[in-house]
CSV table of N, CA and C in Angstrom, one decimal:
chain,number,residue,atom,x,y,z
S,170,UNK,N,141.9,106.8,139.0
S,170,UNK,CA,141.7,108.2,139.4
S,170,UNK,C,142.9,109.0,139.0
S,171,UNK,N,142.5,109.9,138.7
S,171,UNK,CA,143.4,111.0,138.1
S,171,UNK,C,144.5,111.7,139.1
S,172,UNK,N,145.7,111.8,139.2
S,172,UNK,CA,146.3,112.4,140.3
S,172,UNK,C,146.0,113.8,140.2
S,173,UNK,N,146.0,114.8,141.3
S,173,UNK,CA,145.7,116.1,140.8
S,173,UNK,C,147.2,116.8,142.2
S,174,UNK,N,147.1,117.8,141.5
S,174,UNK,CA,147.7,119.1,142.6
S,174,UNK,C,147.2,118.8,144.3
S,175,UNK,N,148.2,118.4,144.7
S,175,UNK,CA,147.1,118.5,146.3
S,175,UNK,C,147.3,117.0,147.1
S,176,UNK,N,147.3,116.3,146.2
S,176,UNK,CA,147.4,114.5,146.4
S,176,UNK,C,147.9,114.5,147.1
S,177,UNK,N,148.5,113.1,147.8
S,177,UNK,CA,149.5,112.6,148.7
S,177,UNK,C,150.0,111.4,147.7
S,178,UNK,N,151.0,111.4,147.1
S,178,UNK,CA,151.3,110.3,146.9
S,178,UNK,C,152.9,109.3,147.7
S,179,UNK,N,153.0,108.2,147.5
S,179,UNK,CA,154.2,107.6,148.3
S,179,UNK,C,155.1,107.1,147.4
S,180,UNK,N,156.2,106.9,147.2
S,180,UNK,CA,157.5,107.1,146.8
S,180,UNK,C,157.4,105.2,146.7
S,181,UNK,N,158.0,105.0,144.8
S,181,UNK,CA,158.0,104.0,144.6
S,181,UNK,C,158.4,103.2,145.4
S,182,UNK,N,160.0,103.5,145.8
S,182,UNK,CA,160.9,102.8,146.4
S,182,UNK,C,161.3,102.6,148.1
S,183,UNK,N,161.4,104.3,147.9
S,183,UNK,CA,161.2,104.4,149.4
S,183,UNK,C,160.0,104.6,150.6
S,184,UNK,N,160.0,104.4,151.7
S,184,UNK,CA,159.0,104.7,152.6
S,184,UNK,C,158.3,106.0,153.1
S,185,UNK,N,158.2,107.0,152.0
S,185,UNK,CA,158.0,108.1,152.2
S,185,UNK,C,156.8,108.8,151.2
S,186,UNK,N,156.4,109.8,151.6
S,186,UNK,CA,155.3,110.3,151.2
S,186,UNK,C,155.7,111.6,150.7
S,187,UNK,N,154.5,112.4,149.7
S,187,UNK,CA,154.7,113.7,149.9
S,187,UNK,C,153.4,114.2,148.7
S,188,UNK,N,153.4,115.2,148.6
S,188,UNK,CA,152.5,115.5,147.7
S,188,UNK,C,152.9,116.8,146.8
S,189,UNK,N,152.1,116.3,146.0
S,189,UNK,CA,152.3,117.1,144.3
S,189,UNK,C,151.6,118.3,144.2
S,190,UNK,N,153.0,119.1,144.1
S,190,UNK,CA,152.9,120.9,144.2
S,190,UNK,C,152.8,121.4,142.5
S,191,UNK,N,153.2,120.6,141.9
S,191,UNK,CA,152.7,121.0,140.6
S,191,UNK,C,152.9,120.1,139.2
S,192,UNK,N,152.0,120.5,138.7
S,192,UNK,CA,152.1,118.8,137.4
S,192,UNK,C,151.9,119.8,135.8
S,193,UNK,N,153.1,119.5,135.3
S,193,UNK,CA,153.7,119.8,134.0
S,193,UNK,C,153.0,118.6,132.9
S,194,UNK,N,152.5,119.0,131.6
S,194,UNK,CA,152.1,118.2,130.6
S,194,UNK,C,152.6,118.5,129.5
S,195,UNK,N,153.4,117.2,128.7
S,195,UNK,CA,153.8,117.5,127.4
S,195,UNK,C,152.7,117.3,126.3
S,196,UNK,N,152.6,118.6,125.6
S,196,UNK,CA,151.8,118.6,124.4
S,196,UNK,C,152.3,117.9,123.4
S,197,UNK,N,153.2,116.9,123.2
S,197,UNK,CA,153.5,116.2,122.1
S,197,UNK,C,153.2,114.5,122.6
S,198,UNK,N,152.9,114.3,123.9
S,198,UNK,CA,152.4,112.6,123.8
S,198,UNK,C,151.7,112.6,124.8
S,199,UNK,N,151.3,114.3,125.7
S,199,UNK,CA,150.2,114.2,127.1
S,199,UNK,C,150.5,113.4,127.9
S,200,UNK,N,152.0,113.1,128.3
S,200,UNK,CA,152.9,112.6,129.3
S,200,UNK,C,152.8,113.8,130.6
S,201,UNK,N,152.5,113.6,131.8
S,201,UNK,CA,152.7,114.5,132.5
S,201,UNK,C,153.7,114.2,133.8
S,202,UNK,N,154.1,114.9,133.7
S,202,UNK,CA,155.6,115.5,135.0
S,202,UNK,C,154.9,115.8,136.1
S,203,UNK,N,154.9,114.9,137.9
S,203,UNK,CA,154.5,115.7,138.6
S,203,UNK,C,155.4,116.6,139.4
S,204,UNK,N,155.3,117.6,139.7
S,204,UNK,CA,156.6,118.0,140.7
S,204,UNK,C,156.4,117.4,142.6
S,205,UNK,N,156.9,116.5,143.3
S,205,UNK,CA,156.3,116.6,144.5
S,205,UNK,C,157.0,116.8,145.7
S,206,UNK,N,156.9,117.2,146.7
S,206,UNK,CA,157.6,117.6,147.8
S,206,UNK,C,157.2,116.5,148.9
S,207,UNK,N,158.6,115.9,148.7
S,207,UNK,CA,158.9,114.8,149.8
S,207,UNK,C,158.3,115.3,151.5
S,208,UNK,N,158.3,114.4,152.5
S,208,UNK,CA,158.5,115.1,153.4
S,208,UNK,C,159.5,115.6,154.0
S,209,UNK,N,160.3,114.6,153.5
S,209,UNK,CA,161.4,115.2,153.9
S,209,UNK,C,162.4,116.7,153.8
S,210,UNK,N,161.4,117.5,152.3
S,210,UNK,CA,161.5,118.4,152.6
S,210,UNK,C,162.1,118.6,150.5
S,211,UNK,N,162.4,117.8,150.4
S,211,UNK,CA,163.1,117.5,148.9
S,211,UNK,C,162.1,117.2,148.6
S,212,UNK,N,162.5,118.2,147.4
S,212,UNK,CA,161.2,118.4,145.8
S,212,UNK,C,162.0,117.5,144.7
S,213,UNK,N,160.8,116.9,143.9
S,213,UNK,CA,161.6,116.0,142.9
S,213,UNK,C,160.9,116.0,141.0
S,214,UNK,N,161.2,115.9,140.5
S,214,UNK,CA,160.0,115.7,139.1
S,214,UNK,C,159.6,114.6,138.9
S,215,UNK,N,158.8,113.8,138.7
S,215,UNK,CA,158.6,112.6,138.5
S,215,UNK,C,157.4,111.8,137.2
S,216,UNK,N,158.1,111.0,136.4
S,216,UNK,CA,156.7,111.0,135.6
S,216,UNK,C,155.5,110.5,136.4
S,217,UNK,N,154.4,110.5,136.0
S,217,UNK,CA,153.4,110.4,136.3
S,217,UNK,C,153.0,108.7,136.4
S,218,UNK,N,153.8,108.4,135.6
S,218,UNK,CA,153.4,106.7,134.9
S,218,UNK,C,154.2,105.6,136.3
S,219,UNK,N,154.7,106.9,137.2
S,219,UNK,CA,156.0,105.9,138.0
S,219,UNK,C,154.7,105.6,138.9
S,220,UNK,N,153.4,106.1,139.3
S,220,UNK,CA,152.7,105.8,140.3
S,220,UNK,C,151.7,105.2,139.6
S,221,UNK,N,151.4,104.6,138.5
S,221,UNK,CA,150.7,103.8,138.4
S,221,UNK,C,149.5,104.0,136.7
S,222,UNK,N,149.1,103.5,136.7
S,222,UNK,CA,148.2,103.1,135.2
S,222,UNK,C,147.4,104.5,135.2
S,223,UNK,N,147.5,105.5,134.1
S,223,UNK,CA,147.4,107.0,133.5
S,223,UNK,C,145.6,106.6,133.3
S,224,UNK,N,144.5,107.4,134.1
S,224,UNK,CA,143.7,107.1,134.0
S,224,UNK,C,143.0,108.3,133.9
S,225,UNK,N,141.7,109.1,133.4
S,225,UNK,CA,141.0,110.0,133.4
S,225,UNK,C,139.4,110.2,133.9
């Protein structure tokens, strides 16, 4: 499933959650950047590939 704006996703490493306030795509290999806001309150960029197999 496709991640979208709105998600909840959880943090490779750590035990925490947060969801993705905005997702950036590069037009040269359609790699996309999500932006997501931890709970903790910290925003981060993250590729997209860190949460798992890029699917449409």
């Amino acid at each position: 499933m496709r991640i979208c704006v709105g998600d909840t996703v959880k943090h490779p490493d750590r035990q925490v959650s947060g969801q993705i306030v905005g997702i950036m795509t590069n037009p040269a290999c359609l790699l996309r950047t999500l932006v997501i806001e931890w709970d903790s309150g910290e925003t981060e960029e993250w590729s997209e590939i860190e949460f798992g197999p890029l699917q449409d």
